[in-house]
Amino acid sequence: DTEVTQTPKHLVMGMTNKKSLKCEQHMGHRAMYWYKQKAKKPPELMFVYSYEKLSINESVPSRFSPECPNSSLLNLHLHALQPEDSALYLCASSQDPGGGNIQYFGAGTRLSVL
Amino acid sequence: AQKVTQAQTEISVVEKEDVTLDCVYETRDTTYYLFWYKQPPSGELVFLIRRNSFDEQNEISGRYSWNFQKSTSSFNFTITASQVVDSAVYFCALSEPTQGGSEKLVFGKGTKLTVNP
């Protein structure tokens, strides 16, 4: 089983709203990732959590706030987003954070910011 | 820095044709990993294959095959007897180590494959 579950599948929010994206995996993976993908572009890494600690922040604006409550769960808290933040947000997990471990992706959350 | 080039932006074929997707990479690392992912219109990135830099054996999985050549820094992907269900965007990716031990994937821009009936 290589399933990564993301909720919600679709989200529409205004620029003053606060919302959260959720990602869950039960494969015992110790690394979890958030990617942002704009239309017709490749995924761009946002954050990496390694053993529940933030390992990489790719200079993401503070209106995006990641959280890893436990090894199976990863959240992305959204606040005061801009219309240009509309994108597909993908979560991934891997057994370990290095060594060429395979990253398994969820189906993503399609976010629209009005 | 690592770089992945997928020169073919879009490819359109008729069902049952063979098609090859090209991937050229750049890295200074001696140990690295290459990946192919498939992204159908639903959006999920589906893992297809991983190859490490020490294993140059070609791989075949059903209608899919991969040709890894370190001499030309290429990792090409061939679909034999293509089917409509193969229509998707295909990404080639290269692992890039970072400080702290984590790795990130460096993706190519992707190749959109359309298989027409």
mmCIF file of C-alpha atoms in Angstrom:
data_model
loop_
_atom_site.group_PDB
_atom_site.id
_atom_site.type_symbol
_atom_site.label_atom_id
_atom_site.label_comp_id
_atom_site.label_asym_id
_atom_site.label_seq_id
_atom_site.Cartn_x
_atom_site.Cartn_y
_atom_site.Cartn_z
ATOM 1 C CA ASP A 1 0.000 0.000 0.000
ATOM 2 C CA THR A 2 1.544 3.297 -1.113
ATOM 3 C CA GLU A 3 -1.367 5.586 -0.403
ATOM 4 C CA VAL A 4 -1.077 9.212 0.552
ATOM 5 C CA THR A 5 -4.436 10.813 1.289
ATOM 6 C CA GLN A 6 -5.061 14.523 0.862
ATOM 7 C CA THR A 7 -8.115 16.481 1.906
ATOM 8 C CA PRO A 8 -9.943 18.403 0.683
ATOM 9 C CA LYS A 9 -9.717 17.635 -3.034
ATOM 10 C CA HIS A 10 -10.902 21.115 -3.945
ATOM 11 C CA LEU A 11 -10.848 24.354 -1.972
ATOM 12 C CA VAL A 12 -12.051 27.846 -2.800
ATOM 13 C CA MET A 13 -11.109 30.601 -0.414
ATOM 14 C CA GLY A 14 -11.100 34.339 -0.191
ATOM 15 C CA MET A 15 -7.986 36.362 0.488
ATOM 16 C CA THR A 16 -8.997 36.969 4.101
ATOM 17 C CA ASN A 17 -9.853 33.356 4.924
ATOM 18 C CA LYS A 18 -7.880 30.877 6.979
ATOM 19 C CA LYS A 19 -7.930 27.302 5.799
ATOM 20 C CA SER A 20 -5.857 24.149 6.181
ATOM 21 C CA LEU A 21 -4.832 21.349 3.868
ATOM 22 C CA LYS A 22 -4.371 17.898 5.330
ATOM 23 C CA CYS A 23 -2.156 15.015 4.282
ATOM 24 C CA GLU A 24 -2.035 11.554 5.822
ATOM 25 C CA GLN A 25 0.021 8.412 5.248
ATOM 26 C CA HIS A 26 0.128 5.134 7.131
ATOM 27 C CA MET A 27 3.163 3.581 5.511
ATOM 28 C CA GLY A 28 5.512 4.391 8.379
ATOM 29 C CA HIS A 29 7.333 6.928 6.232
ATOM 30 C CA ARG A 30 9.560 9.370 8.097
ATOM 31 C CA ALA A 31 9.749 12.123 5.497
ATOM 32 C CA MET A 32 6.838 14.189 4.222
ATOM 33 C CA TYR A 33 6.757 16.914 1.600
ATOM 34 C CA TRP A 34 4.597 19.772 0.315
ATOM 35 C CA TYR A 35 4.805 20.757 -3.334
ATOM 36 C CA LYS A 36 3.046 23.497 -5.285
ATOM 37 C CA GLN A 37 2.212 22.954 -8.942
ATOM 38 C CA LYS A 38 0.955 25.655 -11.268
ATOM 39 C CA ALA A 39 -0.786 24.727 -14.490
ATOM 40 C CA LYS A 40 1.521 23.242 -17.136
ATOM 41 C CA LYS A 41 4.528 23.462 -14.817
ATOM 42 C CA PRO A 42 6.429 20.827 -12.831
ATOM 43 C CA PRO A 43 5.910 20.525 -9.081
ATOM 44 C CA GLU A 44 7.965 22.908 -6.966
ATOM 45 C CA LEU A 45 9.109 21.872 -3.519
ATOM 46 C CA MET A 46 7.847 24.005 -0.641
ATOM 47 C CA PHE A 47 8.669 22.151 2.592
ATOM 48 C CA VAL A 48 10.245 18.916 3.780
ATOM 49 C CA TYR A 49 9.652 17.342 7.180
ATOM 50 C CA SER A 50 12.172 14.766 8.300
ATOM 51 C CA TYR A 51 11.319 12.739 11.417
ATOM 52 C CA GLU A 52 8.614 15.304 12.262
ATOM 53 C CA LYS A 53 11.016 18.235 12.112
ATOM 54 C CA LEU A 54 11.081 20.898 9.428
ATOM 55 C CA SER A 55 14.110 20.115 7.302
ATOM 56 C CA ILE A 56 13.686 22.291 4.231
ATOM 57 C CA ASN A 57 11.780 25.532 3.677
ATOM 58 C CA GLU A 58 12.253 26.701 0.111
ATOM 59 C CA SER A 59 11.818 30.371 1.002
ATOM 60 C CA VAL A 60 8.060 30.020 1.090
ATOM 61 C CA PRO A 61 6.060 33.127 2.134
ATOM 62 C CA SER A 62 4.853 33.096 5.730
ATOM 63 C CA ARG A 63 1.217 33.001 4.633
ATOM 64 C CA PHE A 64 1.911 29.270 4.194
ATOM 65 C CA SER A 65 2.549 27.567 7.525
ATOM 66 C CA PRO A 66 3.350 23.839 7.658
ATOM 67 C CA GLU A 67 2.764 21.621 10.648
ATOM 68 C CA CYS A 68 3.623 17.995 11.335
ATOM 69 C CA PRO A 69 1.638 16.895 14.426
ATOM 70 C CA ASN A 70 2.885 13.310 14.169
ATOM 71 C CA SER A 71 4.719 11.029 11.801
ATOM 72 C CA SER A 72 1.573 10.191 9.818
ATOM 73 C CA LEU A 73 0.068 13.626 9.434
ATOM 74 C CA LEU A 74 1.108 16.798 7.651
ATOM 75 C CA ASN A 75 -0.876 20.011 7.523
ATOM 76 C CA LEU A 76 -0.492 23.192 5.530
ATOM 77 C CA HIS A 77 -2.163 26.206 7.106
ATOM 78 C CA LEU A 78 -3.170 28.970 4.733
ATOM 79 C CA HIS A 79 -3.804 32.589 5.678
ATOM 80 C CA ALA A 80 -4.192 35.788 3.675
ATOM 81 C CA LEU A 81 -3.405 34.113 0.393
ATOM 82 C CA GLN A 82 -3.177 35.894 -2.926
ATOM 83 C CA PRO A 83 -4.864 34.921 -6.204
ATOM 84 C CA GLU A 84 -1.459 33.866 -7.570
ATOM 85 C CA ASP A 85 -1.359 31.176 -4.889
ATOM 86 C CA SER A 86 -4.071 29.313 -6.780
ATOM 87 C CA ALA A 87 -2.497 25.979 -7.726
ATOM 88 C CA LEU A 88 -2.485 22.240 -7.152
ATOM 89 C CA TYR A 89 -0.904 21.461 -3.790
ATOM 90 C CA LEU A 90 0.653 18.014 -3.623
ATOM 91 C CA CYS A 91 1.770 16.113 -0.580
ATOM 92 C CA ALA A 92 4.296 13.292 -0.751
ATOM 93 C CA SER A 93 6.012 10.919 1.637
ATOM 94 C CA SER A 94 9.076 8.694 1.536
ATOM 95 C CA GLN A 95 10.549 6.032 3.789
ATOM 96 C CA ASP A 96 13.509 8.247 4.624
ATOM 97 C CA PRO A 97 14.450 11.786 3.626
ATOM 98 C CA GLY A 98 17.568 10.851 1.652
ATOM 99 C CA GLY A 99 19.231 8.016 -0.198
ATOM 100 C CA GLY A 100 17.100 8.232 -3.289
ATOM 101 C CA ASN A 101 13.982 7.127 -1.472
ATOM 102 C CA ILE A 102 10.903 7.046 -3.629
ATOM 103 C CA GLN A 103 8.446 9.839 -2.980
ATOM 104 C CA TYR A 104 4.811 8.741 -3.153
ATOM 105 C CA PHE A 105 2.329 11.477 -3.942
ATOM 106 C CA GLY A 106 -1.256 12.143 -3.008
ATOM 107 C CA ALA A 107 -3.916 13.245 -5.479
ATOM 108 C CA GLY A 108 -3.521 16.859 -4.436
ATOM 109 C CA THR A 109 -5.753 19.725 -3.374
ATOM 110 C CA ARG A 110 -6.820 22.130 -6.103
ATOM 111 C CA LEU A 111 -6.868 25.548 -4.474
ATOM 112 C CA SER A 112 -8.547 28.609 -5.901
ATOM 113 C CA VAL A 113 -8.016 31.961 -4.192
ATOM 114 C CA LEU A 114 -10.586 34.590 -5.089
ATOM 115 C CA ALA B 1 23.215 22.492 -9.428
ATOM 116 C CA GLN B 2 21.199 19.624 -10.815
ATOM 117 C CA LYS B 3 19.219 20.108 -13.975
ATOM 118 C CA VAL B 4 16.779 17.950 -15.909
ATOM 119 C CA THR B 5 15.833 18.675 -19.493
ATOM 120 C CA GLN B 6 12.838 17.207 -21.241
ATOM 121 C CA ALA B 7 13.073 18.771 -24.665
ATOM 122 C CA GLN B 8 9.760 17.393 -25.921
ATOM 123 C CA THR B 9 6.953 19.580 -24.630
ATOM 124 C CA GLU B 10 4.127 17.680 -26.290
ATOM 125 C CA ILE B 11 3.904 14.452 -28.267
ATOM 126 C CA SER B 12 0.866 13.127 -30.066
ATOM 127 C CA VAL B 13 0.667 9.562 -31.370
ATOM 128 C CA VAL B 14 -1.940 7.151 -32.622
ATOM 129 C CA GLU B 15 -2.797 4.135 -30.505
ATOM 130 C CA LYS B 16 -0.415 1.165 -30.907
ATOM 131 C CA GLU B 17 2.494 3.369 -31.960
ATOM 132 C CA ASP B 18 5.712 3.204 -29.952
ATOM 133 C CA VAL B 19 6.844 6.449 -28.373
ATOM 134 C CA THR B 20 10.050 7.516 -26.627
ATOM 135 C CA LEU B 21 10.219 10.321 -24.098
ATOM 136 C CA ASP B 22 13.644 11.898 -23.734
ATOM 137 C CA CYS B 23 15.318 12.979 -20.505
ATOM 138 C CA VAL B 24 18.774 14.512 -20.188
ATOM 139 C CA TYR B 25 20.234 15.406 -16.825
ATOM 140 C CA GLU B 26 23.155 17.336 -15.381
ATOM 141 C CA THR B 27 24.801 16.628 -12.057
ATOM 142 C CA ARG B 28 28.230 16.757 -10.451
ATOM 143 C CA ASP B 29 27.371 14.038 -7.956
ATOM 144 C CA THR B 30 28.767 10.547 -8.462
ATOM 145 C CA THR B 31 25.834 8.994 -6.634
ATOM 146 C CA TYR B 32 22.414 10.083 -7.726
ATOM 147 C CA TYR B 33 18.950 8.772 -8.471
ATOM 148 C CA LEU B 34 16.687 9.275 -11.444
ATOM 149 C CA PHE B 35 12.935 8.888 -11.486
ATOM 150 C CA TRP B 36 10.025 8.906 -13.886
ATOM 151 C CA TYR B 37 6.541 9.934 -12.776
ATOM 152 C CA LYS B 38 3.242 9.939 -14.653
ATOM 153 C CA GLN B 39 0.618 12.622 -14.013
ATOM 154 C CA PRO B 40 -2.783 11.851 -15.545
ATOM 155 C CA PRO B 41 -5.436 14.595 -15.776
ATOM 156 C CA SER B 42 -6.645 13.674 -12.271
ATOM 157 C CA GLY B 43 -3.472 15.266 -10.921
ATOM 158 C CA GLU B 44 -1.829 12.548 -8.868
ATOM 159 C CA LEU B 45 1.840 11.929 -9.583
ATOM 160 C CA VAL B 46 2.318 8.204 -10.064
ATOM 161 C CA PHE B 47 5.773 6.730 -9.513
ATOM 162 C CA LEU B 48 6.995 4.627 -12.421
ATOM 163 C CA ILE B 49 10.675 3.853 -11.887
ATOM 164 C CA ARG B 50 13.798 4.732 -9.929
ATOM 165 C CA ARG B 51 17.317 4.144 -11.194
ATOM 166 C CA ASN B 52 20.536 4.767 -9.275
ATOM 167 C CA SER B 53 23.713 5.972 -10.907
ATOM 168 C CA PHE B 54 25.516 2.669 -10.436
ATOM 169 C CA ASP B 55 22.949 0.560 -12.207
ATOM 170 C CA GLU B 56 22.987 1.042 -15.958
ATOM 171 C CA GLN B 57 20.876 -1.973 -16.740
ATOM 172 C CA ASN B 58 17.910 -1.203 -18.893
ATOM 173 C CA GLU B 59 14.570 -2.082 -17.416
ATOM 174 C CA ILE B 60 11.383 -3.400 -18.932
ATOM 175 C CA SER B 61 8.033 -3.503 -17.216
ATOM 176 C CA GLY B 62 5.259 -4.652 -19.478
ATOM 177 C CA ARG B 63 4.914 -2.098 -22.269
ATOM 178 C CA TYR B 64 7.291 0.308 -20.512
ATOM 179 C CA SER B 65 11.066 0.294 -20.885
ATOM 180 C CA TRP B 66 13.815 2.608 -19.764
ATOM 181 C CA ASN B 67 17.249 3.214 -21.252
ATOM 182 C CA PHE B 68 19.823 4.706 -18.884
ATOM 183 C CA GLN B 69 23.106 5.862 -20.428
ATOM 184 C CA LYS B 70 25.583 7.610 -18.159
ATOM 185 C CA SER B 71 27.865 8.411 -21.100
ATOM 186 C CA THR B 72 25.217 10.715 -22.557
ATOM 187 C CA SER B 73 23.526 11.612 -19.243
ATOM 188 C CA SER B 74 20.230 10.361 -20.549
ATOM 189 C CA PHE B 75 17.390 8.335 -19.069
ATOM 190 C CA ASN B 76 14.842 7.792 -21.819
ATOM 191 C CA PHE B 77 11.447 6.168 -21.455
ATOM 192 C CA THR B 78 9.750 4.127 -24.181
ATOM 193 C CA ILE B 79 6.140 3.049 -24.298
ATOM 194 C CA THR B 80 5.510 0.181 -26.704
ATOM 195 C CA ALA B 81 2.135 -0.197 -28.384
ATOM 196 C CA SER B 82 0.752 2.927 -26.745
ATOM 197 C CA GLN B 83 -2.804 3.034 -25.446
ATOM 198 C CA VAL B 84 -5.237 5.880 -24.808
ATOM 199 C CA VAL B 85 -4.785 5.338 -21.064
ATOM 200 C CA ASP B 86 -1.124 6.307 -21.459
ATOM 201 C CA SER B 87 -2.193 9.884 -22.153
ATOM 202 C CA ALA B 88 -0.668 11.975 -19.374
ATOM 203 C CA VAL B 89 2.165 14.319 -18.525
ATOM 204 C CA TYR B 90 5.388 12.453 -17.819
ATOM 205 C CA PHE B 91 8.065 13.941 -15.583
ATOM 206 C CA CYS B 92 11.680 12.917 -15.309
ATOM 207 C CA ALA B 93 13.316 13.862 -12.003
ATOM 208 C CA LEU B 94 16.758 13.816 -10.394
ATOM 209 C CA SER B 95 17.537 13.628 -6.699
ATOM 210 C CA GLU B 96 19.446 16.551 -5.233
ATOM 211 C CA PRO B 97 20.961 16.279 -1.776
ATOM 212 C CA THR B 98 20.595 19.235 0.549
ATOM 213 C CA GLN B 99 22.196 20.325 3.780
ATOM 214 C CA GLY B 100 20.786 18.337 6.657
ATOM 215 C CA GLY B 101 20.570 15.072 4.791
ATOM 216 C CA SER B 102 17.227 15.524 3.093
ATOM 217 C CA GLU B 103 16.860 15.239 -0.648
ATOM 218 C CA LYS B 104 14.720 17.173 -3.050
ATOM 219 C CA LEU B 105 13.534 16.143 -6.478
ATOM 220 C CA VAL B 106 14.509 18.325 -9.398
ATOM 221 C CA PHE B 107 11.871 17.859 -12.073
ATOM 222 C CA GLY B 108 12.073 18.386 -15.785
ATOM 223 C CA LYS B 109 9.343 20.514 -17.340
ATOM 224 C CA GLY B 110 7.407 17.428 -18.353
ATOM 225 C CA THR B 111 6.254 15.936 -21.641
ATOM 226 C CA LYS B 112 2.558 15.840 -22.389
ATOM 227 C CA LEU B 113 1.714 12.642 -24.238
ATOM 228 C CA THR B 114 -1.567 12.342 -26.083
ATOM 229 C CA VAL B 115 -2.504 8.955 -27.487
ATOM 230 C CA ASN B 116 -5.325 9.187 -29.995
ATOM 231 C CA PRO B 117 -7.622 6.245 -30.761
#
